[in-house]
Tab-separated table of C-alpha atoms in Angstrom:
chain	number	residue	atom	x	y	z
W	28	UNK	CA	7.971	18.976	12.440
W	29	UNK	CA	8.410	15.110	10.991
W	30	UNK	CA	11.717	13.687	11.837
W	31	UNK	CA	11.712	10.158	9.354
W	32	UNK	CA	13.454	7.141	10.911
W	33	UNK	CA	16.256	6.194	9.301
W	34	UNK	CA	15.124	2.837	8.083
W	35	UNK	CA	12.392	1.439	6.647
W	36	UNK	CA	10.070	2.488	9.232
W	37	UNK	CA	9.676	5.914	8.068
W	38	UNK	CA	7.645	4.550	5.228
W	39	UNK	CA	4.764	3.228	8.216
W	40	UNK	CA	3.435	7.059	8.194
W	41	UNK	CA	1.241	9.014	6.396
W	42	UNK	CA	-1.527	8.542	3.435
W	43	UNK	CA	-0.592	7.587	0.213
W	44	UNK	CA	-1.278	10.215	-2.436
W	45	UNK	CA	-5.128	9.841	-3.872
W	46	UNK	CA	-3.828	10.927	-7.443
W	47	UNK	CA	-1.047	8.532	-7.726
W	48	UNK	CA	-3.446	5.583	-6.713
W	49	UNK	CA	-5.683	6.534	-9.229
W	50	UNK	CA	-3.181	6.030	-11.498
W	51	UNK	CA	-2.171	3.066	-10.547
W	52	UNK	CA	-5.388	1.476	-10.161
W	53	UNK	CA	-6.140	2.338	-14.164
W	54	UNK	CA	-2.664	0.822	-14.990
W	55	UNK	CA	-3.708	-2.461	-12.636
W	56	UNK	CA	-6.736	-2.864	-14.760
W	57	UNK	CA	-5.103	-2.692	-18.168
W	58	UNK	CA	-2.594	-5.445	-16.585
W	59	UNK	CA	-5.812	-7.856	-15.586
W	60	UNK	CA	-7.478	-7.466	-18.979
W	61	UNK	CA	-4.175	-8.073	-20.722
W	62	UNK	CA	-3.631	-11.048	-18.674
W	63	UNK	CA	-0.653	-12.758	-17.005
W	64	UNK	CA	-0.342	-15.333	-19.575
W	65	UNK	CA	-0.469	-12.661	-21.995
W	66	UNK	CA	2.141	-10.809	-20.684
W	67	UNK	CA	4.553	-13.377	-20.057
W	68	UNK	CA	4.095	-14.886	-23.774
W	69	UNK	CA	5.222	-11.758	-25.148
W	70	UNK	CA	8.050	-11.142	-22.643
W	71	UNK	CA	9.719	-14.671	-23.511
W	72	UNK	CA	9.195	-14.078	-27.187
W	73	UNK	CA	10.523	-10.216	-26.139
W	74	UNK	CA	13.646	-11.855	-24.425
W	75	UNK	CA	14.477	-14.474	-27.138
W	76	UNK	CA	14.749	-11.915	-29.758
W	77	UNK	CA	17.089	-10.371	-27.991
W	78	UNK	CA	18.638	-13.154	-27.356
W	79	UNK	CA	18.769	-13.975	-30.970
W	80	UNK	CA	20.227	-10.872	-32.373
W	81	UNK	CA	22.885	-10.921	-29.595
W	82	UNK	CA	24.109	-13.972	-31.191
W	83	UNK	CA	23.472	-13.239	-34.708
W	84	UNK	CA	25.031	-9.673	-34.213
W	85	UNK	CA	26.805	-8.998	-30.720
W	86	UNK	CA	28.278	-12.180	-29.684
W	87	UNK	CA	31.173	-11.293	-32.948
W	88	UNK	CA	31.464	-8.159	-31.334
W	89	UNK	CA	33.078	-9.371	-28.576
W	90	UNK	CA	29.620	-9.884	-26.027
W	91	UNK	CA	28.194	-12.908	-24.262
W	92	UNK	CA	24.819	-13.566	-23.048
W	93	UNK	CA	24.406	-12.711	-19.061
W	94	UNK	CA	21.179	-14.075	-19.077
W	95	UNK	CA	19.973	-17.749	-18.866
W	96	UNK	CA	19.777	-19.311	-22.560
W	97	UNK	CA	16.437	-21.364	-20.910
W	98	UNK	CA	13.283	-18.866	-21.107
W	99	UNK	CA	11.405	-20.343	-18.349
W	100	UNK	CA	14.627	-18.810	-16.181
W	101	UNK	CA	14.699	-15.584	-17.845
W	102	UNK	CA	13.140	-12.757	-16.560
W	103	UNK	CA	11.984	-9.674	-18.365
W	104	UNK	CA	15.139	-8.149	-19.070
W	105	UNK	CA	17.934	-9.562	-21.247
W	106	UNK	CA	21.584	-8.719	-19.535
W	107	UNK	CA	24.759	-8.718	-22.168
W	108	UNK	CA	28.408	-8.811	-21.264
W	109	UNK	CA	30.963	-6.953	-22.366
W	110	UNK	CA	34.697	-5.846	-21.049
W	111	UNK	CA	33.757	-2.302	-22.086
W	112	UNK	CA	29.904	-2.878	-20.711
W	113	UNK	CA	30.085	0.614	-18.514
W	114	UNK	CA	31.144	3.152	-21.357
W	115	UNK	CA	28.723	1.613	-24.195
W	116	UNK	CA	25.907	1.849	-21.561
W	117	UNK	CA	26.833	5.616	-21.090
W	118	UNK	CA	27.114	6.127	-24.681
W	119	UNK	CA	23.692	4.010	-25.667
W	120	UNK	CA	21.718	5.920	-22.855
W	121	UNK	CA	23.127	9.158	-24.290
W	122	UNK	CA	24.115	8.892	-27.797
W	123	UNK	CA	21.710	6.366	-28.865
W	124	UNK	CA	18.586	7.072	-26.873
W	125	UNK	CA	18.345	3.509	-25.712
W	126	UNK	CA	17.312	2.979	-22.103
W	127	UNK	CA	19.465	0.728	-20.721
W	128	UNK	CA	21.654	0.039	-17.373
W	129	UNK	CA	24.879	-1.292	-16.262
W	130	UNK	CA	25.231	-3.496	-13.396
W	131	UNK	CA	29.135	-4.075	-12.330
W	132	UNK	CA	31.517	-5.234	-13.167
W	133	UNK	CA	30.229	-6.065	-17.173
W	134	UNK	CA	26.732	-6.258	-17.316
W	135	UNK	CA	24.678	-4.198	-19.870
W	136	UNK	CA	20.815	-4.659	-18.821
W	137	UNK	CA	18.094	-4.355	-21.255
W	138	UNK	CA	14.672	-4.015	-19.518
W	139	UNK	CA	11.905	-5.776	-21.575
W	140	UNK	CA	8.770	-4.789	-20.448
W	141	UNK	CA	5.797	-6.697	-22.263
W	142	UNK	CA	3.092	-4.338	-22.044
W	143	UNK	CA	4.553	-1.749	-23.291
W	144	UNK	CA	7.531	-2.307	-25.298
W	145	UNK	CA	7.278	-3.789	-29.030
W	146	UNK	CA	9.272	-6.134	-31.071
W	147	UNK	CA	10.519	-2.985	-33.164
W	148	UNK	CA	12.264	-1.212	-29.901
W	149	UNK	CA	13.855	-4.403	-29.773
W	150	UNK	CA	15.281	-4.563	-33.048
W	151	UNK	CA	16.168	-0.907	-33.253
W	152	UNK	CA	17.734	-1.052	-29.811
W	153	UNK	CA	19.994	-4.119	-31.018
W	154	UNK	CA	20.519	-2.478	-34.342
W	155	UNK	CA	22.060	0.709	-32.226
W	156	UNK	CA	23.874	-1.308	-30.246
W	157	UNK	CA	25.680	-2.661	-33.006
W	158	UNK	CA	26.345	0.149	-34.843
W	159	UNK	CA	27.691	1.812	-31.519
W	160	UNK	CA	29.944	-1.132	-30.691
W	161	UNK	CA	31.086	-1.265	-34.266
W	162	UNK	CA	31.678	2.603	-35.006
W	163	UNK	CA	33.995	2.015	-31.321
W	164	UNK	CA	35.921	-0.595	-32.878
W	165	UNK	CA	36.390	1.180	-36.221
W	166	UNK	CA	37.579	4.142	-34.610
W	167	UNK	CA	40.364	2.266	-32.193
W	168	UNK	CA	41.408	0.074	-34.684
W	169	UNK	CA	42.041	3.643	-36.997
W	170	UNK	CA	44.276	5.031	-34.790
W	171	UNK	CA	47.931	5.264	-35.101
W	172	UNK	CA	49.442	3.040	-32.891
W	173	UNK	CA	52.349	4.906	-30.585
């Protein structure tokens, strides 16, 4: 029978899985032909449009920017505050099929990974967010006040 160690220690044991290297290893050489320049050029211009639409679009809505305003400290995600930041997560993971997370007690996270993830997604994901936040406030401002 194995009996892990409650720490980190139980990961000293056993083989890795051959399959999942192999996987791995093919997504490591995509990565090195890209290139880490590459990559990072199209994460900061990634994380500035997201930047931009927050304050073009969000920022009336009641959100400020979590993340540094200065690129060269931003990482690949763009994080957006909000009082409410919790719920509209929920409801933009599950309403509006956005991937997103919420990181206490107001962050909304938007992971922006280069390699993968295109200037459209960004848009769109924006665009929902909006139209989410928006449709939220139209709807509490609507009803009747007791």
């Amino acid at each position: 029978p194995y009996d892990p160690l409650p720490d980190i220690r139980r990961f000293l044991a056993g083989t890795p899985p051959i399959v999942q290297l192999a996987g791995v290893a093919g997504a490591v050489e995509v990565l090195a032909e890209i290139g880490l320049d590459r990559i990072r050029a199209k994460n900061l211009a990634l994380t500035e449009l997201a930047v931009q639409l927050h304050d073009e679009w969000l920022a009336p809505l009641g959100f400020t920017l979590g993340s540094p305003r200065d690129p060269k400290r931003r990482g690949s995600h763009v994080c957006l505050r909000h009082p409410d930041a919790e719920s509209i997560t929920g409801e933009l993971v599950t309403g509006e099929r956005v991937i997103a997370d919420f990181r206490g007690p107001d962050r909304l996270r938007l992971g922006l990974a280069a390699p993968y993830t295109r200037f459209v997604e960004v848009y769109d994901a924006m665009a929902r967010l909006r139209t989410l936040v928006q449709r939220r406030q139209t709807v509490s401002t609507s009803l009747p006040r007791t």
